[in-house]
XYZ file of C-alpha atoms in Angstrom:
581
model
C -25.971 18.021 63.120
C -22.088 19.079 62.414
C -21.137 22.642 62.708
C -18.121 23.947 60.794
C -16.548 27.143 63.135
C -13.876 29.065 60.851
C -11.304 30.055 63.510
C -8.496 32.836 62.498
C -5.280 31.693 63.620
C -3.803 35.090 64.914
C -6.253 34.694 67.557
C -5.439 31.080 68.867
C -3.310 33.268 71.763
C -6.138 36.398 72.136
C -7.381 36.822 75.550
C -10.776 35.361 76.473
C -13.844 37.331 75.288
C -16.533 37.214 72.719
C -16.285 35.583 69.443
C -17.482 38.378 66.470
C -18.347 36.927 62.884
C -20.891 35.845 60.801
C -23.688 32.820 60.878
C -23.980 31.328 57.295
C -27.163 28.951 58.239
C -27.105 27.567 54.583
C -23.806 25.843 55.119
C -24.049 25.444 58.791
C -20.947 27.449 59.213
C -19.415 30.052 61.327
C -17.100 32.297 60.268
C -15.130 34.048 63.260
C -13.191 37.516 62.478
C -12.448 38.826 65.711
C -12.481 38.355 69.471
C -13.868 41.370 71.802
C -11.605 41.492 75.177
C -12.822 42.692 78.569
C -13.680 45.208 79.656
C -16.519 45.923 77.316
C -20.156 47.120 77.301
C -22.560 45.169 75.138
C -24.319 48.479 74.087
C -20.830 49.604 72.536
C -19.969 46.337 70.862
C -23.690 46.147 69.131
C -22.809 49.833 68.075
C -19.606 48.535 66.557
C -21.409 45.546 64.813
C -24.256 48.134 63.182
C -21.146 50.297 62.081
C -19.647 47.585 60.241
C -22.662 46.108 58.746
C -23.417 49.542 57.261
C -20.118 50.014 56.006
C -19.493 46.574 54.471
C -23.024 45.003 54.277
C -22.022 42.182 56.318
C -24.677 40.846 59.025
C -21.981 40.382 62.025
C -23.233 39.248 65.195
C -21.781 37.658 68.378
C -21.507 33.785 67.717
C -20.173 33.138 71.538
C -17.620 32.983 73.758
C -13.703 32.467 73.751
C -11.955 31.117 76.821
C -8.185 31.008 76.958
C -7.104 29.914 80.543
C -3.690 30.870 81.003
C -3.810 30.398 84.686
C -5.798 28.459 87.257
C -7.123 31.406 88.649
C -8.643 32.162 85.243
C -11.173 28.650 85.430
C -13.780 30.597 87.033
C -14.016 32.737 84.046
C -15.744 30.108 81.641
C -19.252 30.072 84.277
C -18.896 33.872 83.936
C -18.901 33.562 79.775
C -21.686 31.206 79.591
C -23.895 33.629 81.136
C -23.340 36.162 78.124
C -25.542 34.055 76.129
C -28.568 35.503 77.580
C -27.432 39.185 76.411
C -26.133 38.308 72.913
C -28.793 36.027 71.628
C -27.566 33.976 69.055
C -28.817 30.285 67.780
C -26.222 28.583 67.873
C -24.276 29.845 70.793
C -20.625 28.473 70.449
C -18.340 28.211 73.607
C -14.823 27.789 72.332
C -12.020 27.313 75.142
C -8.484 26.310 75.080
C -6.695 24.817 78.059
C -3.425 26.078 79.497
C -0.490 24.638 77.213
C -2.668 24.979 74.218
C -2.895 20.766 73.842
C -6.705 20.968 74.884
C -9.248 22.376 72.913
C -12.887 22.040 73.728
C -15.781 23.665 71.322
C -19.743 23.460 72.217
C -22.941 24.434 70.145
C -25.692 24.902 71.788
C -29.408 25.423 70.921
C -32.137 26.784 73.212
C -35.226 25.396 71.148
C -38.860 25.863 72.301
C -39.856 27.418 75.304
C -37.993 27.856 78.360
C -37.576 25.037 80.834
C -36.191 22.716 83.005
C -34.891 20.864 79.534
C -31.090 20.769 78.826
C -30.507 22.734 75.857
C -29.422 20.606 72.374
C -25.535 20.557 71.653
C -24.358 19.904 68.414
C -20.649 18.523 66.822
C -18.504 21.307 65.976
C -15.451 21.078 63.412
C -13.149 23.211 64.364
C -11.144 24.782 60.847
C -8.158 27.348 61.509
C -7.532 29.470 58.749
C -4.769 32.448 58.160
C -6.862 35.645 58.222
C -4.236 37.759 56.213
C -3.913 35.443 53.289
C -7.890 34.935 53.110
C -8.139 38.857 53.176
C -5.639 39.174 50.441
C -6.425 36.284 48.290
C -9.084 36.231 45.490
C -10.687 32.696 45.151
C -11.362 31.869 41.450
C -13.771 29.434 40.359
C -13.045 25.882 39.627
C -12.322 25.113 36.286
C -15.154 23.121 34.417
C -13.360 19.686 33.434
C -14.897 17.046 30.865
C -15.427 14.360 33.242
C -16.975 16.383 35.794
C -20.704 16.620 36.494
C -22.773 20.029 36.482
C -23.252 20.043 40.135
C -20.173 18.194 41.515
C -18.372 20.353 44.364
C -21.018 23.218 44.018
C -21.979 22.991 47.469
C -18.253 22.968 48.421
C -17.242 25.614 46.427
C -20.072 28.146 47.546
C -19.226 27.521 51.056
C -15.508 28.585 50.670
C -16.894 31.543 48.128
C -19.064 32.468 51.532
C -15.919 32.243 53.913
C -13.151 34.695 51.246
C -16.272 36.945 50.702
C -17.100 37.581 54.297
C -13.235 38.048 55.449
C -12.776 40.328 52.401
C -15.822 42.630 53.008
C -15.447 43.149 56.768
C -12.254 45.178 56.165
C -13.751 47.712 58.198
C -13.602 45.678 61.229
C -9.701 45.375 60.761
C -9.210 49.186 60.924
C -8.595 49.536 64.971
C -5.702 48.157 66.606
C -4.185 48.360 69.849
C -2.766 51.568 69.674
C -6.454 53.001 69.431
C -8.172 54.313 72.505
C -11.750 53.130 71.248
C -14.260 51.572 73.434
C -14.024 47.900 72.119
C -10.524 45.955 72.137
C -10.031 43.553 69.305
C -7.844 40.810 68.470
C -7.752 40.025 64.358
C -4.881 39.927 62.176
C -3.950 43.690 62.311
C -4.414 44.019 66.249
C -0.510 44.463 66.639
C -0.649 47.471 64.219
C -2.343 48.930 61.212
C 0.077 48.560 58.308
C 0.344 52.054 56.657
C 3.502 53.614 54.780
C 3.814 57.684 54.639
C 5.023 57.342 51.143
C 2.107 55.053 50.023
C -0.091 57.832 51.924
C 1.380 60.675 49.734
C 1.173 58.830 46.382
C -1.922 57.953 47.075
C -3.372 61.665 47.429
C -1.312 62.905 44.530
C -2.409 60.442 42.047
C -5.786 61.809 41.885
C -5.161 65.217 40.608
C -2.281 63.649 38.389
C -4.568 60.903 36.577
C -7.221 63.549 36.285
C -4.725 65.936 34.338
C -3.222 63.007 32.333
C -6.682 61.830 31.537
C -7.579 65.158 29.976
C -4.500 65.416 28.173
C -5.277 62.130 26.672
C -8.891 62.738 25.907
C -7.676 65.630 23.783
C -5.359 63.457 21.858
C -8.246 60.963 21.392
C -10.448 63.708 19.851
C -7.348 65.099 17.498
C -7.124 61.642 16.269
C -11.051 61.174 15.566
C -10.756 64.254 13.517
C -12.341 64.046 10.011
C -9.153 64.751 8.324
C -8.192 61.346 9.383
C -11.212 59.624 8.208
C -10.762 60.539 4.372
C -9.737 58.034 2.557
C -6.431 57.822 1.760
C -5.490 58.457 5.306
C -7.883 56.043 6.700
C -6.905 53.430 4.384
C -3.105 53.856 5.111
C -3.554 54.205 9.085
C -5.844 50.747 8.974
C -3.124 49.011 7.061
C -0.045 50.447 9.038
C 0.929 48.250 12.198
C 2.381 50.885 13.874
C -0.905 53.219 13.771
C -2.731 49.893 15.368
C -0.153 49.767 18.080
C -0.425 53.627 18.882
C -4.201 53.164 19.278
C -3.722 50.403 21.460
C -1.314 51.908 23.579
C -3.652 55.091 24.035
C -6.157 52.744 25.153
C -3.644 51.659 27.478
C -2.515 54.605 29.004
C -6.551 55.633 29.064
C -7.225 52.861 31.518
C -4.306 53.128 33.416
C -5.056 57.171 34.521
C -8.834 56.572 34.673
C -10.365 58.227 37.539
C -12.883 55.699 37.709
C -12.483 53.308 40.552
C -12.554 49.910 40.051
C -15.403 48.122 40.536
C -14.352 44.312 41.320
C -10.801 42.929 41.823
C -10.702 41.557 38.155
C -10.650 45.177 37.222
C -8.118 46.108 39.432
C -5.910 43.106 38.278
C -6.326 44.252 34.763
C -5.397 48.099 35.373
C -2.455 46.444 37.283
C -1.506 44.097 34.624
C -1.782 46.861 31.912
C 0.617 49.530 33.816
C 3.245 46.638 34.200
C 3.313 45.855 30.728
C 3.341 49.291 29.614
C 6.161 50.285 32.338
C 8.437 46.895 30.717
C 7.528 48.172 26.857
C 8.700 51.463 27.822
C 11.762 50.366 29.900
C 12.718 48.012 26.872
C 12.264 50.494 24.616
C 14.722 53.030 26.108
C 17.117 50.231 26.686
C 17.104 49.736 22.664
C 17.144 53.153 22.103
C 20.761 53.628 24.129
C 21.787 50.621 22.337
C 21.285 52.023 19.216
C 22.559 55.396 19.659
C 25.304 54.475 22.037
C 26.877 52.350 19.290
C 26.126 54.417 16.151
C 24.037 51.266 15.192
C 22.019 53.248 13.026
C 24.697 54.548 10.871
C 26.454 51.186 10.309
C 22.531 50.205 9.684
C 21.861 52.662 6.928
C 25.274 51.848 4.862
C 24.510 48.136 4.971
C 20.791 48.471 3.579
C 21.514 49.775 0.177
C 23.673 46.957 -0.579
C 21.795 44.560 1.088
C 18.833 45.425 -1.059
C 21.092 45.303 -4.415
C 22.341 41.761 -3.347
C 18.573 40.781 -2.943
C 17.528 42.107 -6.140
C 20.486 40.464 -8.142
C 19.367 37.358 -6.445
C 15.803 37.937 -7.804
C 17.272 38.797 -11.307
C 19.184 35.386 -11.371
C 15.922 33.613 -10.081
C 13.811 35.280 -12.937
C 16.072 34.159 -15.367
C 16.331 30.463 -14.173
C 12.653 30.556 -14.451
C 12.892 31.736 -18.139
C 15.421 29.349 -19.060
C 14.426 25.258 -18.484
C 13.643 25.179 -14.166
C 14.627 22.020 -13.189
C 14.471 20.475 -16.483
C 10.585 21.175 -16.951
C 9.578 22.080 -20.552
C 7.795 25.508 -20.049
C 5.744 27.575 -22.414
C 8.117 29.535 -24.598
C 6.258 32.832 -25.167
C 4.236 32.699 -21.592
C 7.555 32.213 -19.930
C 9.264 35.045 -21.657
C 6.083 37.643 -21.428
C 6.377 36.920 -17.568
C 10.155 36.936 -17.035
C 10.201 40.489 -18.846
C 7.455 41.618 -16.823
C 8.907 41.041 -13.244
C 12.093 41.980 -14.303
C 11.092 45.584 -15.499
C 9.172 45.786 -12.127
C 12.603 44.562 -10.417
C 14.626 47.425 -12.237
C 12.178 49.790 -11.019
C 12.548 48.740 -7.350
C 16.078 49.019 -7.541
C 15.882 52.699 -8.908
C 13.516 53.311 -6.281
C 16.131 52.091 -3.429
C 18.759 54.227 -5.107
C 16.716 57.174 -5.058
C 15.885 57.100 -1.469
C 19.284 55.644 -0.620
C 20.545 59.958 0.874
C 17.637 59.815 3.157
C 17.750 56.280 4.918
C 19.858 57.213 7.704
C 17.648 59.948 8.711
C 14.194 58.107 8.501
C 16.378 55.235 10.539
C 17.234 58.027 13.024
C 13.596 59.414 13.744
C 12.620 55.463 13.840
C 15.179 54.759 16.646
C 13.583 57.460 18.428
C 10.035 56.065 18.474
C 11.358 53.512 20.886
C 11.083 55.605 23.544
C 7.421 54.898 23.161
C 8.137 51.259 23.620
C 9.520 48.193 22.280
C 6.529 47.100 20.683
C 6.139 50.883 18.901
C 9.667 50.266 17.599
C 8.462 46.554 16.240
C 5.449 47.656 14.525
C 7.728 50.362 12.609
C 10.240 47.703 11.654
C 7.451 45.554 10.259
C 6.017 48.133 8.118
C 9.513 48.972 7.221
C 9.908 45.280 6.020
C 6.611 45.324 4.401
C 7.985 48.379 2.245
C 11.226 46.993 1.465
C 9.643 43.692 0.144
C 6.780 45.488 -1.550
C 8.117 44.146 -4.967
C 7.919 40.839 -3.743
C 4.482 40.974 -2.386
C 3.590 42.640 -6.035
C 5.101 39.561 -7.866
C 3.048 37.235 -5.646
C -0.173 39.016 -6.492
C 0.693 39.102 -10.050
C 1.190 35.335 -10.091
C -1.687 34.789 -7.740
C -3.936 36.584 -9.557
C -2.942 34.992 -12.538
C -2.807 31.189 -11.266
C -6.678 31.928 -9.398
C -7.742 32.920 -12.840
C -7.007 29.790 -14.448
C -8.231 27.514 -11.732
C -11.090 29.038 -12.094
C -11.450 28.614 -15.713
C -10.519 25.169 -15.378
C -13.093 24.507 -12.879
C -15.810 26.077 -14.859
C -15.001 24.451 -18.178
C -14.865 21.116 -16.086
C -18.421 21.836 -14.870
C -19.230 22.485 -18.640
C -18.200 18.806 -19.749
C -20.511 17.269 -17.126
C -23.317 19.454 -18.363
C -23.533 21.563 -15.174
C -23.150 25.080 -14.419
C -22.738 27.625 -11.431
C -26.240 28.753 -10.216
C -24.931 32.464 -8.960
C -28.311 33.215 -7.496
C -28.758 29.845 -5.436
C -25.220 29.636 -4.588
C -24.861 25.933 -6.004
C -24.489 23.572 -9.302
C -27.275 22.840 -11.368
C -27.599 20.906 -14.523
C -27.511 22.409 -17.893
C -27.494 21.655 -21.646
C -25.005 22.906 -23.967
C -25.239 22.657 -27.973
C -21.980 21.568 -29.906
C -20.342 24.773 -30.349
C -20.383 25.661 -26.773
C -18.601 22.113 -26.318
C -16.255 22.739 -29.014
C -15.037 26.058 -27.586
C -14.890 24.952 -24.053
C -12.869 22.121 -25.185
C -10.307 24.661 -27.149
C -10.175 26.776 -23.854
C -9.725 23.887 -21.437
C -6.873 22.408 -23.341
C -4.848 26.023 -23.602
C -5.699 26.599 -20.007
C -4.099 23.062 -19.002
C -1.147 23.383 -21.352
C -0.213 27.253 -19.647
C -1.056 26.166 -16.241
C 2.494 24.624 -15.446
C 4.142 27.970 -16.275
C 2.175 30.033 -14.373
C 2.130 27.276 -11.410
C 5.774 27.518 -11.199
C 5.766 31.130 -10.775
C 3.130 31.375 -8.361
C 4.980 28.680 -6.580
C 8.163 30.521 -6.400
C 6.762 33.928 -5.377
C 4.218 32.469 -3.080
C 7.277 30.614 -1.078
C 9.196 34.022 -1.097
C 5.991 35.894 -0.121
C 5.735 33.313 2.952
C 9.050 33.908 4.153
C 8.570 37.572 4.742
C 5.194 36.820 6.178
C 6.996 34.239 8.562
C 9.440 37.149 9.813
C 6.454 39.620 10.181
C 4.302 37.008 12.131
C 7.487 36.525 14.375
C 7.431 40.036 15.059
C 3.945 40.426 15.451
C 4.180 37.386 17.934
C 6.635 39.238 19.859
C 4.639 42.226 19.982
C 1.658 40.237 21.261
C 3.521 38.955 23.856
C 4.822 41.968 25.590
C 1.024 43.671 25.107
C -0.663 40.495 26.615
C 1.331 38.949 29.234
C -0.339 39.530 32.369
C 3.448 40.219 34.177
C 1.525 41.580 37.291
C -0.319 38.552 37.808
C 2.639 36.099 37.188
C 4.708 37.931 39.606
C 1.971 37.673 42.345
C 1.826 34.116 41.606
C 5.137 33.877 41.991
C 6.277 35.892 44.893
C 2.839 35.830 46.854
C 0.770 32.592 45.412
C -1.844 32.870 47.891
C -3.310 35.891 46.427
C -4.675 33.731 43.640
C -6.069 31.086 44.799
C -7.665 28.186 43.140
C -9.290 26.325 45.923
C -8.174 25.319 49.477
C -6.628 22.163 51.361
C -7.307 20.626 54.719
C -4.611 19.162 56.650
C -6.042 17.266 59.702
C -4.303 18.934 63.202
C -3.520 16.166 66.127
C -7.014 15.195 67.515
C -7.454 14.633 71.188
C -9.490 12.211 72.492
C -12.862 14.128 73.423
C -12.151 17.049 71.695
C -13.377 18.661 68.550
C -11.887 17.775 65.188
C -9.028 20.313 64.015
C -8.481 21.086 60.532
C -5.998 23.654 59.162
C -7.035 25.270 55.902
C -4.435 26.068 53.538
C -4.698 27.819 50.088
C -3.799 26.149 46.751
C -2.301 28.555 44.415
C -3.738 29.033 40.613
C -1.765 26.863 38.033
C 0.450 29.461 35.905
C -1.128 28.408 32.870
C -4.446 29.362 34.144
C -3.239 32.693 35.193
C -1.983 33.102 31.514
C -5.576 32.344 30.555
C -7.399 34.170 33.272
C -5.690 37.532 33.369
C -4.343 37.335 29.825
C -4.665 41.112 27.997
C -5.909 41.825 25.039
C -3.635 42.828 22.210
C -3.902 45.178 19.109
C -4.761 42.330 16.622
C -4.161 43.900 13.471
C -2.575 40.745 11.461
C -4.874 37.987 10.523
C -4.740 34.704 11.648
C -5.466 31.710 9.753
C -5.712 28.015 10.646
C -3.399 25.914 8.679
C -6.398 24.340 6.811
C -7.423 27.713 5.651
C -4.005 28.688 4.632
C -3.386 25.548 2.726
C -6.904 26.064 0.870
C -5.913 30.057 0.164
C -2.773 28.585 -1.243
C -3.838 25.855 -3.513
C -6.743 28.214 -5.067
C -4.552 31.305 -5.525
C -6.483 33.426 -2.945
C -4.065 35.961 -1.818
C -2.770 36.297 1.994
C -3.001 39.891 3.093
C -0.525 41.374 5.663
C -3.263 42.978 7.316
C -6.755 41.856 8.687
C -9.296 41.859 5.937
C -13.178 42.902 6.771
C -14.589 40.170 5.909
C -12.428 37.556 7.220
C -13.392 34.625 9.501
C -11.020 33.913 12.603
C -10.143 30.435 13.117
């Protein structure tokens, strides 16, 4: 049988002693965590292992001996180390040694099976795998992605073996708290044996973060209780808050701050990574918002924008008026129904004049409104973008009204034509069973249906042209709002902390490992070097992507074309019964 011994590279130059680690019988693997040096008392070593087991719930044991021969005088030390197997009984017992110069290695695993006797113990072949203990401790191993051409059981044993190694090192952190400066009864060699990494500023921040987070969490709970007041649940306010993007973004920001300042400790690395990603996302959002605020108030951009807003609105209204006058004539040489064309054109012109009057009525207050909107950028760039999206929706409300009028009229005619077409074929729509059934009609019903079908067919081109023009205008506004919401989702959901870890410390996000064969001496064990494969950037984004506020609808191209063809309304917000594609 071939045994795998995972040995830390930080212990390659350590003095002789005992190998402390965990034995995994399912994988026939031994994970070495530290080396206990002389002098030591066996009872104290066992007490140390019991304390680590109580703190980490990892069954540690003395796996064998480590002999590093620096000088010729130490060659007799190997015979003394062989006798330690009687004190620390473990099956199998590893005997790992390194000759002077570091070129010759020997590793044996002996098993004393059966009753004691003159027979020699059995020896197994050992494969020595070196690993960087610090990187393995700080990294998080992600499960392999399921590929379409991979069977369900392929690579399961290897993945479980690697997971056991990573889990053992991560859970044995209590063993690495002592260094060479401690005056403990047992002296160890591991990745922190030269000195435990610590910082006074980090310790002060840890101690101060508890009361600060508790205070801020209390304040956020008060804000959440105020936002859940019954006054905001009344019909007009609840309807308006559910349709405005800024309300959804503020609700999402409140959830983010509640998660950041929560006093509950993260249960697993995934929750800790999510909290770090949210913290970095909020800090970046607020930084960009403050930069935007300083730019707006530094160059007096708000005053210039307020002065240019009314002329731009007048220009847009003038262009819409020219467009309506063009539709009331003979657009592109098409022959329209004169009476219906005049009625629709004058109806839309009247609404356009109302909108122009509303803009001129609000013109004295526009600069003050924009000034207060600019102050909202201190809450973050996404809050300012959500307010900008709502302002665009309010400024283009007349285009939305034109689109709704045209869509309703067009949808009514399409439904009428489809119903009359079923009448010609002797069928009808069964409302109860939601299907088309056969039906017999008399002569009068067929005659009236023929007249209505003819009228709707000849009126359809006029209505369809108005619907087409205003739908294109509406889609232009929706595209601009979609770009704004796309930028908001990018800031809200992009896992910046995970991406920075992948860029600066790729070993922290491990997708797997690879093994490199070291030089192999004749008669010595096979030595491999385990290296960590970092997680690809695309998978980092997919794994740690944060949820966004999701206040806007998302349609596939098929559903969007179907809604446009049948005249169904495309709302700028998400409907309760909408199915997400």
